Coordinates of C-alpha atoms and ligand atoms in Angstrom, one line a residue:
Chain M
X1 CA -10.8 44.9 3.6
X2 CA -12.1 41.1 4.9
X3 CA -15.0 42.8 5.7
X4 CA -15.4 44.0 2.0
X5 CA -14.4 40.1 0.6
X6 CA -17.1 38.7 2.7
X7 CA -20.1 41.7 1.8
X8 CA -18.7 40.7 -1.6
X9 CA -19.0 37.3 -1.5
X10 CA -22.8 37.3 0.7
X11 CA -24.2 39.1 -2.1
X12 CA -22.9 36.7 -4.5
X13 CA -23.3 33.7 -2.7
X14 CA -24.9 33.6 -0.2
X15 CA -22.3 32.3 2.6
X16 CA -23.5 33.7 5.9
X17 CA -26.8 31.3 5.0
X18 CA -23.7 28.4 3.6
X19 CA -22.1 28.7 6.6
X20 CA -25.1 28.3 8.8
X21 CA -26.6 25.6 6.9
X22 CA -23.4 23.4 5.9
X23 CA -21.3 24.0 9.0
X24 CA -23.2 25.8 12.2
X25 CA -26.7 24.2 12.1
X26 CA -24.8 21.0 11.1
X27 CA -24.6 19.2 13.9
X28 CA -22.5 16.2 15.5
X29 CA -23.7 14.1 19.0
X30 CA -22.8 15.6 22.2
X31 CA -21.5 12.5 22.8
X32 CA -19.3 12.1 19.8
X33 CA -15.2 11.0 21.5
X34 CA -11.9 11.4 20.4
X35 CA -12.0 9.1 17.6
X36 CA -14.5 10.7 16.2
X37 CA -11.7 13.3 15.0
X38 CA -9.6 10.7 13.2
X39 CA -11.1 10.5 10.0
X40 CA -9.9 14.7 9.7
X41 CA -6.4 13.6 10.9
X42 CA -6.3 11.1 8.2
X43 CA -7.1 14.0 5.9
X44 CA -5.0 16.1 7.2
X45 CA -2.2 13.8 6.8
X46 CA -3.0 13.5 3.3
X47 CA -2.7 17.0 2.3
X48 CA 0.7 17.2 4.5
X49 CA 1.4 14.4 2.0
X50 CA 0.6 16.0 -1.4
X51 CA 2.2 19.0 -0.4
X52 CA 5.6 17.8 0.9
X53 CA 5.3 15.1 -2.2
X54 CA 5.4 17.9 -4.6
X55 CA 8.0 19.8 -2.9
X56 CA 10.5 16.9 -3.4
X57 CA 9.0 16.5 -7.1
X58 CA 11.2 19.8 -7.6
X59 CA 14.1 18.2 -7.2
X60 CA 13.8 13.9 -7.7
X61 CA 14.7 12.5 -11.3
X62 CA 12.6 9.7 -12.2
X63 CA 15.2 8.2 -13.5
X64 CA 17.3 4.9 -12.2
X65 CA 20.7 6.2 -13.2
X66 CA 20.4 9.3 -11.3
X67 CA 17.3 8.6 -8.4
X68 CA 19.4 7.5 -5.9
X69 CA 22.0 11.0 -6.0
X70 CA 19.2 13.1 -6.3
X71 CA 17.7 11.8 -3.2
X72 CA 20.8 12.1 -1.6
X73 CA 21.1 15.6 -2.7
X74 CA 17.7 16.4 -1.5
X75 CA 19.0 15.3 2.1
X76 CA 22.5 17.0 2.1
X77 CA 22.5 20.1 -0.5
X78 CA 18.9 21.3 -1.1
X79 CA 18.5 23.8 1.7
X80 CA 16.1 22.5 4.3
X81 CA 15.6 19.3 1.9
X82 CA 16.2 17.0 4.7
X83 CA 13.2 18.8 6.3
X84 CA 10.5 18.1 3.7
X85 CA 12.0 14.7 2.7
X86 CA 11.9 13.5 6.2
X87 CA 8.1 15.0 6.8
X88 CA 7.2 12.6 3.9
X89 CA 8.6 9.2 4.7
X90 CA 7.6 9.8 8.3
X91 CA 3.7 11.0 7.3
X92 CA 4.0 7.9 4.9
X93 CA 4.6 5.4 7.9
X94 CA 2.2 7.5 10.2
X95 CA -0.9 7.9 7.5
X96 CA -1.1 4.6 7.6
X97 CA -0.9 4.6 11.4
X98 CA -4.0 6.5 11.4
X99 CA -6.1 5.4 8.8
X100 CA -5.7 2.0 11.0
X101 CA -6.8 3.6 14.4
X102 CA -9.6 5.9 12.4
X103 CA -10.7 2.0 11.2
X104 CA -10.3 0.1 14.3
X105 CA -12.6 2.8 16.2
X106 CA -15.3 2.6 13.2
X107 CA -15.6 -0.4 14.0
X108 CA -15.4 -0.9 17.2
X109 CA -18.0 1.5 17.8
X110 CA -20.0 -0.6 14.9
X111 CA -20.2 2.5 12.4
X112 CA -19.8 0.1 9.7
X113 CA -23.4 -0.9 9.9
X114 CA -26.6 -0.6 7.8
X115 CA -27.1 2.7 6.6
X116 CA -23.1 3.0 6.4
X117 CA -21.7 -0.3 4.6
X118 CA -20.7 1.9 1.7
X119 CA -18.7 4.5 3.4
X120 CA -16.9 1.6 5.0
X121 CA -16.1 0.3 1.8
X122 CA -14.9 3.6 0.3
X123 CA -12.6 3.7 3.6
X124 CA -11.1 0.5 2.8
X125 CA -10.5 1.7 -1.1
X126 CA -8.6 4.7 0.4
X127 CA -6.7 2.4 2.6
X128 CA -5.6 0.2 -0.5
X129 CA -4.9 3.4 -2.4
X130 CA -2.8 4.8 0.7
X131 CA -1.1 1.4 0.8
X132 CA -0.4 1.5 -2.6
X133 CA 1.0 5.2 -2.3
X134 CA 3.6 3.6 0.0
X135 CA 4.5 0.5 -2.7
X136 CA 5.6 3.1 -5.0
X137 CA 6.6 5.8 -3.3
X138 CA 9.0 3.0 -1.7
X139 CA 10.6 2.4 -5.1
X140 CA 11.9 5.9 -6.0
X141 CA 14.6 6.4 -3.8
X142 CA 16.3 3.5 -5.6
X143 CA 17.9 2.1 -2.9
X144 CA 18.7 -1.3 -2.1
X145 CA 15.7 -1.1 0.4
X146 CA 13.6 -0.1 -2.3
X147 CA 14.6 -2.5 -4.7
X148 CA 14.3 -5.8 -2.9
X149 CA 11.0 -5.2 -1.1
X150 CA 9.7 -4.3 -4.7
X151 CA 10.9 -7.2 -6.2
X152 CA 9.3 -9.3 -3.8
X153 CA 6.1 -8.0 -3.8
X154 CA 5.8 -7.3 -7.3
X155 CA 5.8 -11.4 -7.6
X156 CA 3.2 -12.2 -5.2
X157 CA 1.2 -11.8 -8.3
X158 CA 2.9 -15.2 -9.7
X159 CA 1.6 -17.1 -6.9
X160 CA -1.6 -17.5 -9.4
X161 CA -1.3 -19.9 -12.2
X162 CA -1.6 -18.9 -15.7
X163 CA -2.1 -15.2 -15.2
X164 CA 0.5 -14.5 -12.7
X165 CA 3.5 -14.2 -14.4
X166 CA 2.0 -11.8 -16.8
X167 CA 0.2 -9.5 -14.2
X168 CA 3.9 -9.2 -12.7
X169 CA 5.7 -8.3 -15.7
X170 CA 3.0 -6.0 -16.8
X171 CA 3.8 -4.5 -12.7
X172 CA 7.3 -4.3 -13.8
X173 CA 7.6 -3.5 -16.9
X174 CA 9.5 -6.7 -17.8
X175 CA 11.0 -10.0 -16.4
X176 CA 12.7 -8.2 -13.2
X177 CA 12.6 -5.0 -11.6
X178 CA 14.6 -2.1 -13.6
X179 CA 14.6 1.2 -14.9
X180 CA 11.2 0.6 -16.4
X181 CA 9.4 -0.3 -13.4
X182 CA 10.9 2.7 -11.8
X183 CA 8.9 5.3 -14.3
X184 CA 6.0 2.6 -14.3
X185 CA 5.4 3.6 -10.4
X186 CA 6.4 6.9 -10.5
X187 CA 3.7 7.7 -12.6
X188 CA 1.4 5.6 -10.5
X189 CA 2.9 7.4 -7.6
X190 CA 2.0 11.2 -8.6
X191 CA -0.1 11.2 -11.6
X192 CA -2.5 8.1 -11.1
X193 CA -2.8 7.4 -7.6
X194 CA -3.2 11.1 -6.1
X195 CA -6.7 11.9 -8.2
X196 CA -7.9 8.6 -7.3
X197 CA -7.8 8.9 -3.8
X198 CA -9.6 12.4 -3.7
X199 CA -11.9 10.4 -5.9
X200 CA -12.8 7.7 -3.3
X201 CA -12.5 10.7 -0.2
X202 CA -15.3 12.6 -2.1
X203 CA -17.5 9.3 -1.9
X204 CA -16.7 8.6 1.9
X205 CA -17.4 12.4 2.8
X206 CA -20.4 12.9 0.5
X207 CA -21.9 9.3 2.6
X208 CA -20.7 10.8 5.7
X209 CA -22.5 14.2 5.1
X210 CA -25.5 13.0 3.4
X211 CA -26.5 10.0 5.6
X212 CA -25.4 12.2 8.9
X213 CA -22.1 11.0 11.7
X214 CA -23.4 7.9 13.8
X215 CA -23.5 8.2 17.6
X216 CA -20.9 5.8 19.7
X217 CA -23.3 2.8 20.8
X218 CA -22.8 3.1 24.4
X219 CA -24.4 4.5 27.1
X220 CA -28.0 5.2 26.3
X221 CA -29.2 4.7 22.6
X222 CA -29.8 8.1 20.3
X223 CA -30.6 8.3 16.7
X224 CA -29.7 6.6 14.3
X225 CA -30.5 2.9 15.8
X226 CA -33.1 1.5 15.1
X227 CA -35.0 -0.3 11.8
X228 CA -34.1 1.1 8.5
X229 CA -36.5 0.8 5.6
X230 CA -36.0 3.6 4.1
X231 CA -33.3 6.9 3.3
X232 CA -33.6 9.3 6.7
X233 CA -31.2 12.0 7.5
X234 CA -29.7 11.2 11.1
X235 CA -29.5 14.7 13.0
X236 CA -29.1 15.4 16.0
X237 CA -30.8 18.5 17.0
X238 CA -29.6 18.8 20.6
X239 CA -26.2 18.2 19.4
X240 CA -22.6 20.5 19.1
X241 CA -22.1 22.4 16.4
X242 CA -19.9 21.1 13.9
X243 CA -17.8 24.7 13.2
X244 CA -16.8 25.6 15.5
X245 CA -16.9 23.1 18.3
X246 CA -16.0 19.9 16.3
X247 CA -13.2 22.0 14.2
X248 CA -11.5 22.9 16.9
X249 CA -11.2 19.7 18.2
X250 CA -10.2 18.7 14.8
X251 CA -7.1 20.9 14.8
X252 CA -6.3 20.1 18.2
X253 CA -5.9 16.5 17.1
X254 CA -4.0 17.3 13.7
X255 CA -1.6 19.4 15.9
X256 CA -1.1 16.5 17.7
X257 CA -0.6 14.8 14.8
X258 CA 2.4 16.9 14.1
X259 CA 4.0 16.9 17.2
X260 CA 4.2 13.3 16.7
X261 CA 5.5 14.0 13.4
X262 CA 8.4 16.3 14.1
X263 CA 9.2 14.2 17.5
X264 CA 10.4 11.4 14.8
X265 CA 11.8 13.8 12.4
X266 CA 13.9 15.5 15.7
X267 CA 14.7 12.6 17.8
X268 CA 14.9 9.3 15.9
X269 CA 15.2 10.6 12.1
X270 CA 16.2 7.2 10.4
X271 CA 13.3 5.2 12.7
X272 CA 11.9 4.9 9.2
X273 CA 15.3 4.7 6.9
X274 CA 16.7 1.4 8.0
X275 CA 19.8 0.2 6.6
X276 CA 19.5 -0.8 3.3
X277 CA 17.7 2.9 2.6
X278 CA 21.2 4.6 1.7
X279 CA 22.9 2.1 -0.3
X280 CA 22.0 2.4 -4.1
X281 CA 20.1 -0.6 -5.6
X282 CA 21.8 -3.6 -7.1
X283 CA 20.6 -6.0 -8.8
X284 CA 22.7 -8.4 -8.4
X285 CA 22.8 -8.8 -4.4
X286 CA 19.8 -9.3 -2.2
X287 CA 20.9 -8.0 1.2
X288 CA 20.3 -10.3 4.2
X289 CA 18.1 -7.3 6.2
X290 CA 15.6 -6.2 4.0
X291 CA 12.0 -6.0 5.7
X292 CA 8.8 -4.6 4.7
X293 CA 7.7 -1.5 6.3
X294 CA 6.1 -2.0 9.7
X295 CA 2.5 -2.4 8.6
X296 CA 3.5 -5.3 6.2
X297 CA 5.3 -7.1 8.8
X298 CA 2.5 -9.1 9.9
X299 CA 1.2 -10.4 6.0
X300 CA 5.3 -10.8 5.9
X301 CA 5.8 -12.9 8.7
X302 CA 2.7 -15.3 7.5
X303 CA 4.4 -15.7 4.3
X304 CA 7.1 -16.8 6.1
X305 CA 5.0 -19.4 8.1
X306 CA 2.7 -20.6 5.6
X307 CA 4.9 -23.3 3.8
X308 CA 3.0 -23.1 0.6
X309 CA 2.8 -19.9 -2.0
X310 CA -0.2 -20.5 -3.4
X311 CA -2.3 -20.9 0.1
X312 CA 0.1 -18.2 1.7
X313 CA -0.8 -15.5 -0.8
X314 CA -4.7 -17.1 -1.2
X315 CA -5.6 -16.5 2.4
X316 CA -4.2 -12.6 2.8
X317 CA -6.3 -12.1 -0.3
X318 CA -9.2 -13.6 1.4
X319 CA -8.8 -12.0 4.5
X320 CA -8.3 -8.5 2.6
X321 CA -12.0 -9.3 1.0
X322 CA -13.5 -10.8 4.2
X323 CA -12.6 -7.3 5.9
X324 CA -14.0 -4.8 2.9
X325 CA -17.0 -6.5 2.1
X326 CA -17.8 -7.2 6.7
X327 CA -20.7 -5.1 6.8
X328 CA -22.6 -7.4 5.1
X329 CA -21.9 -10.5 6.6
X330 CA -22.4 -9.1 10.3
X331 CA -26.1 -7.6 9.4
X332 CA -27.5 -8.0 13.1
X333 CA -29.0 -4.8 14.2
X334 CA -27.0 -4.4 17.8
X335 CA -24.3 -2.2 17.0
X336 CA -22.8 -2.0 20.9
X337 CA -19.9 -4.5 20.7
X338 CA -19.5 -5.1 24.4
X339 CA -22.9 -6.6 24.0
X340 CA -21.9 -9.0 21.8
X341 CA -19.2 -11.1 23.7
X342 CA -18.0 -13.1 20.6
X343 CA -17.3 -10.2 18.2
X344 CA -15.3 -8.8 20.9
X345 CA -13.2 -11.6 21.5
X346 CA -12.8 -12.1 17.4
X347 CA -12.2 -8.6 17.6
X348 CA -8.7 -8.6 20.6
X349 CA -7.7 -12.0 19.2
X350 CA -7.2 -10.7 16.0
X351 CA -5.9 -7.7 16.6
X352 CA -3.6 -8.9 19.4
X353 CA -2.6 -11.6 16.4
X354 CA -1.6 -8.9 13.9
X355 CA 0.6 -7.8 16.4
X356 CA 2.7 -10.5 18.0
X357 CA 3.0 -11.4 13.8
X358 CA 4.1 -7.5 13.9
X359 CA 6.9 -7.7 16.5
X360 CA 8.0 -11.6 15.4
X361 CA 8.4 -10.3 11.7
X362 CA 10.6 -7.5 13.2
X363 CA 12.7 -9.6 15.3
X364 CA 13.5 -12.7 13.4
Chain V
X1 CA -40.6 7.2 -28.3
X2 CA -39.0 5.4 -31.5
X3 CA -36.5 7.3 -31.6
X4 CA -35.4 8.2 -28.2
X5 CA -35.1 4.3 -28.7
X6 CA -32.8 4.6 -31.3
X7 CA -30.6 6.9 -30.0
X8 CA -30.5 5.5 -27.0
X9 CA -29.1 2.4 -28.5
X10 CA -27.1 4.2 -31.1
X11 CA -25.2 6.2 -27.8
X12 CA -24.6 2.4 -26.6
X13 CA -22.9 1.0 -29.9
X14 CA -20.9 4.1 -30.0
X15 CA -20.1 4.6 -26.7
X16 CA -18.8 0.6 -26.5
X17 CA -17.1 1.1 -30.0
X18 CA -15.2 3.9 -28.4
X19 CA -14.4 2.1 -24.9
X20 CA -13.1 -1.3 -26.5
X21 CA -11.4 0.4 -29.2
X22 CA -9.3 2.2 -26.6
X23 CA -9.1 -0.8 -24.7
X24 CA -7.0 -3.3 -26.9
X25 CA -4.2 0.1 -27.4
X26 CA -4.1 0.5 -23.7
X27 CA -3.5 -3.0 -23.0
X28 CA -0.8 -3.6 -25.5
X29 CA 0.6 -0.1 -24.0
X30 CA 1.0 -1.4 -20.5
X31 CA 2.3 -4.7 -21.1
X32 CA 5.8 -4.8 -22.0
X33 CA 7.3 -6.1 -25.5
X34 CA 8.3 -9.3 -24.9
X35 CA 11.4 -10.0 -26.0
X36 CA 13.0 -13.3 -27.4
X37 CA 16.2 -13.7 -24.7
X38 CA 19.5 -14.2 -26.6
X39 CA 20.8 -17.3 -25.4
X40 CA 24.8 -16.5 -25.4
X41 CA 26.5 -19.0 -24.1
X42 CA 29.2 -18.4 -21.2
X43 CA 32.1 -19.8 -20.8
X44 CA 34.2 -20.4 -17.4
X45 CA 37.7 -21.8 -17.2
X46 CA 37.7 -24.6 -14.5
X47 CA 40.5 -23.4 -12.2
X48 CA 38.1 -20.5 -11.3
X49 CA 35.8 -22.7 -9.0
X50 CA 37.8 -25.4 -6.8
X51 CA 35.7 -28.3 -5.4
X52 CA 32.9 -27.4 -3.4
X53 CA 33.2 -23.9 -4.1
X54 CA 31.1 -21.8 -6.2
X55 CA 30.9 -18.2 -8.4
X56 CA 28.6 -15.6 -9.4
X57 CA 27.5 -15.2 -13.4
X58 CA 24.9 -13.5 -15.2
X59 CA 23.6 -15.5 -17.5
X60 CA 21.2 -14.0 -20.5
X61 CA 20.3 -11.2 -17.7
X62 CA 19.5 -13.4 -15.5
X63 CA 21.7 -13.7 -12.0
X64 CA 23.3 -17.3 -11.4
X65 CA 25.6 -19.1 -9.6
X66 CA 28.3 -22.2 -11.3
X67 CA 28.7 -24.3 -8.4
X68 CA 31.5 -27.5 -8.3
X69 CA 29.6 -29.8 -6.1
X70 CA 31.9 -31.9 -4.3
X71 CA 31.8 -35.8 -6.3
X72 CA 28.8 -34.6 -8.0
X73 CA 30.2 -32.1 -10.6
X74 CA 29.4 -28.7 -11.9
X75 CA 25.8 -27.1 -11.7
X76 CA 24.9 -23.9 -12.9
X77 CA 21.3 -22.5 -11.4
X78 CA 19.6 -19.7 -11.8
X79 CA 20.2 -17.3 -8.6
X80 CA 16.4 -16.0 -8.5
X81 CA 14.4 -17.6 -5.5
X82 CA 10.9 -19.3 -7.3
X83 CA 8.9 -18.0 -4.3
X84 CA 9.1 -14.4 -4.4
X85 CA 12.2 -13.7 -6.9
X86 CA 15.4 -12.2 -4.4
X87 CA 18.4 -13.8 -4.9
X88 CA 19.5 -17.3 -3.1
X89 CA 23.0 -16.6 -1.6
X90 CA 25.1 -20.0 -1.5
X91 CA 26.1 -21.2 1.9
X92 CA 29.1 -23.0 1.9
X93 CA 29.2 -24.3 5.6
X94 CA 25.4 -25.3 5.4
X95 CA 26.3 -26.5 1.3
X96 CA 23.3 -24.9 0.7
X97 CA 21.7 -22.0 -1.1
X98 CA 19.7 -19.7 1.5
X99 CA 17.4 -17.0 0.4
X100 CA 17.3 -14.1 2.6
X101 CA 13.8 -12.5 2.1
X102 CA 11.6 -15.5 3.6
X103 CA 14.2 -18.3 4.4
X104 CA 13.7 -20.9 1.8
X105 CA 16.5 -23.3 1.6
X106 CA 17.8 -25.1 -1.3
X107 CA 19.9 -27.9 -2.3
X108 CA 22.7 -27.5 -4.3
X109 CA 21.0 -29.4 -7.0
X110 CA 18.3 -26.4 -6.8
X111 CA 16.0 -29.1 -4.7
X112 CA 13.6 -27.2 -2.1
X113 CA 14.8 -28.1 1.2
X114 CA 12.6 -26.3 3.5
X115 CA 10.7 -22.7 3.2
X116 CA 8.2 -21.3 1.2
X117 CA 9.4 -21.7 -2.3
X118 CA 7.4 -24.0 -4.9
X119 CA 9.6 -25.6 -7.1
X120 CA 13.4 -26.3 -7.6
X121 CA 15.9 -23.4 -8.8
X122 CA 15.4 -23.4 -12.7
X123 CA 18.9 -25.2 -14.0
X124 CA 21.0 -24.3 -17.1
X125 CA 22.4 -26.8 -19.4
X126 CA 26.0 -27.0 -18.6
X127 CA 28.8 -29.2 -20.0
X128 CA 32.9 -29.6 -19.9
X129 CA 34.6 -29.4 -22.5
X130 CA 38.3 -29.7 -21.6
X131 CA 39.8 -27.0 -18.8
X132 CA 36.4 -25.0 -19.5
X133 CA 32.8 -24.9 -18.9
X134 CA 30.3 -24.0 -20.8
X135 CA 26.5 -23.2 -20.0
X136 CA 24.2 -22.4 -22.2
Ligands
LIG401 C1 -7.0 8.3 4.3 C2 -8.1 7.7 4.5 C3 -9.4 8.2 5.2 C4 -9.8 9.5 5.4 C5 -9.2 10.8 5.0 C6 -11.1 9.4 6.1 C7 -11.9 10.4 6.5 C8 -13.0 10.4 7.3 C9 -13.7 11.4 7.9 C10 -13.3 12.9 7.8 C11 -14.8 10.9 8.6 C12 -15.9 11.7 9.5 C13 -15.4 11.8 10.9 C14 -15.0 10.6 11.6 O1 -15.8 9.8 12.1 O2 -13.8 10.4 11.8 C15 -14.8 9.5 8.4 C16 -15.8 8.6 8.8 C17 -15.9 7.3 8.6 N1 -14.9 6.5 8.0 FE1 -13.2 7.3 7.2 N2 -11.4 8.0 6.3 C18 -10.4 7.3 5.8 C19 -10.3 5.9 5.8 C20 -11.3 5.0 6.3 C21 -11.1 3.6 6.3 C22 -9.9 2.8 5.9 C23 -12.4 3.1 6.8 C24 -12.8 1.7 7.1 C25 -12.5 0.7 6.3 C26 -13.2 4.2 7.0 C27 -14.6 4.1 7.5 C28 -15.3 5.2 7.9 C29 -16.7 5.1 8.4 C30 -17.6 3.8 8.4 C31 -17.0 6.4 8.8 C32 -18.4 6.8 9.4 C33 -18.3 7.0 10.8 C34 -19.6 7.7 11.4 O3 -20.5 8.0 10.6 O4 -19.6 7.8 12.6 N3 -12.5 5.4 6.7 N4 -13.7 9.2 7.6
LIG402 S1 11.8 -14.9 -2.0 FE1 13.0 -16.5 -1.4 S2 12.0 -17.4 0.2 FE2 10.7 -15.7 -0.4

């Protein structure tokens, strides 16, 4: 019978000569490391995503009078609800987790450099677009959680004179955030934002593909370094197959990935619920212990320190472009960071900032 | 090569004809009506709030707070915190009105005191008129 699919499908097209030219003769460095695989995690994660995402769609109303029970039906009387709910607020918090690491390793290994600026900056868009998956996605339970933390960051927009207060009651659908902002982002949520972000993935993988995978800059130099006047493919002729060697370590890592996964979901189920996740929203009481989700603690916590809006808002946004638009300020040809003492120091500073802003937006 | 000209800017007039004529719709789809707020006034009998004490309205949809300032009178402010919109909660030990999302601290006059928020609490008109008060 397979047999029969795949005669079928030779003579029509082609695929013993599509699998040998697309996945067996294309080939990744020998030297390529661990990170290299977590780009695929990241799209693994995604689809985990989508597919969980549309298994709650079967049962969620988009609706603020009724969001809130049918959540909480989806976790007590949906058979196995729980389950699917759980594996998509966990893969929300842990999508993000490692789209960061897949971006700290790009760059620490310099990836981000000439040929590659673009496929950095697609990243980036897929980030924002993964960020803004977990704004909205954030809103629908309709809890008090959800409420608040929208509210608040659906006026960061106001910090701006003039145009802000109309950009966040276009966000909102009016003057606060109701019933109409709730159907505002559940479109966003999973009509707009899911074609968009296959949209930017099929830029980032056609770069990838058609410019060829960089080697990691240590050890001794391979292709790929190096002037560049003009379009080459980088191969590496010497190197690993990409199916099935680099596959398999692929899947090894997504595994991972869900061992992780169900280790939340088994062990420390509400790590990502917090408190004010199963009380319904209302409007008329801010509780005292709302906080972002993790990865906006640090942007949090400098809102809180910065004494002004205007500057407090100004620099994230500045900071935000400084990072998407880095490939072309650092243009120097070295790409090994540990030869370049002061980018590696920028580097651990600002990373080690992130974090201690992290853990103080946590704990006070 | 005249006309490959002219249809070549003929696609361009029609093509940006389409785009902009879908453009001003989409706009006035998104943003929301705007609606003229009612102004109804509210009205509060004075025995409800006791010197330096204060309670919770919601005046034309919007959350506020009547507060009886000790020797100063009654205030009523809007609720909504002017840096990032949660609600102030009023602190009567610290007689002050403390926003829980990013600690901004106001007077009870709506003054900023400390934190991140940019300008005083807005204030609505409020007067007494016998045993009640009236705002709005
Ligand atoms: C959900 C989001 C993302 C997905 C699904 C994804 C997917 C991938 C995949 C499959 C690869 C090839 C293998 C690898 O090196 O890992 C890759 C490479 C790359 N990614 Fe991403 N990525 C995402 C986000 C990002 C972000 C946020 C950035 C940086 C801002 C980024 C920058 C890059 C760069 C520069 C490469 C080229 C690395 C090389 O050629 O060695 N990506 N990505
Ligand atoms: S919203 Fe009140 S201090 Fe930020």
């Amino acid at each position: 019978m397979w047999r029969r699919i795949k005669k079928g499908l030779e003579v029509r097209i082609g695929l013993e000569d599509l699998v040998n030219t697309k996945l067996k003769r294309y080939t990744v460095p020998r030297n390529t490391n661990i990170f290299y695989t977590l780009g695929g995690v990241a799209l693994a994660a995604f689809i985990i995503q989508a597919l969980t995402g549309f298994f709650l769609l079967i049962y969620y109303v988009p609706h603020s009078d009724h969001a809130f029970r049918s959540v909480q039906q989806i976790m007590t009387s949906v058979p196995f609800g729980w389950l699917f709910r759980l594996m998509h607020v966990v893969g929300a918090n842990l999508i993000v987790a490692v789209v960061f690491l897949h971006m700290l390793s790009v760059f620490f290994m310099g990836s981000y450099k000439k040929p590659r600026e673009l496929t950095w900056i697609a990243g980036w868009l897929m980030l924002l677009v993964v960020l803004t998956f977990s704004l909205s996605g954030n809103l629908l339970p309709w809890s008090q959680l959800s409420y608040w933390t929208t509210t608040v960051v659906t006026a960061m927009p106001t910090a701006f004179p003039y145009v802000g207060d109309y950009i966040a009651n276009v966000l909102r659908g009016g003057e606060f955030v109701s019933g109409v902002t709730l159907n505002r982002f559940f479109a966003l949520h999973v009509a707009l934002l899911p074609p968009v972000f296959v949209l930017f993935l099929v830029v980032h993988i056609f770069l990838i593909r058609r410019i060829g995978l960089s080697s990691p800059p240590f050890g001794e130099q391979t292709a790929g370094s190096g002037e560049w006047n003009e379009y080459r493919h980088v191969s590496y002729p010497d190197g690993y197959s990409f199916y099935p060697y680099f596959v398999l370590k692929e899947l090894y890592m997504v595994l991972a990935y869900l061992v992780v996964m169900f280790f939340v979901i088994t062990f420390v189920p509400t790590l990502f619920l917090p408190q004010g996740a199963n009380i319904p929203a209302d409007p008329l009481k801010t509780p005292a212990y709302i906080k972002p989700q993790w990865y906006f603690l640090a942007p949090y916590q400098m809102l809180k320190l910065i004494p002004n809006k205007f500057l407090g808002i100004s620099i994230q946004l500045l900071l935000l472009a400084m990072f998407i638009l880095w490939p072309f300020f650092d243009t120097g040809r070295e790409r090994n960071i540990l030869k370049r003492p002061l980018l590696l120091v920028a580097f651990l500073a600002s990373l080690l900032l992130w974090i201690v802003l992290t853990v103080w937006g946590r704990t006070s | 090569m005249k006309r490959r000209k002219f249809l070549k800017s003929l696609l361009a007039l029609l093509g940006s004809t389409t785009l902009v004529s879908f453009a001003y719709p989409l706009v006035r789809f998104i943003a929301p009506p705007s609606k003229k707020a009612e102004v109804k006034r509210l009205s509060l009998s004075k025995g409800d709030i006791p010197a330096g004490e204060a309670r919770e309205v919601v005046f034309n949809n919007t959350p506020a707070i009547v507060i009886n300032r000790p020797g100063k009178g009654y205030i009523a402010l809007s609720k909504v915190c002017t840096h990032l919109g949660c609600l102030v909660e009023f602190n009567k030990e610290k007689a002050r009105l403390i926003c829980p999302c990013h600690a901004g601290e106001f007077s009870l006059d709506g003054k900023v005191l400390s934190g991140p928020p940019p300008k005083p609490l807005t204030e609505f008109p409020l007067r007494v008129e016998g045993e009640s008060i009236i705002i709005g």
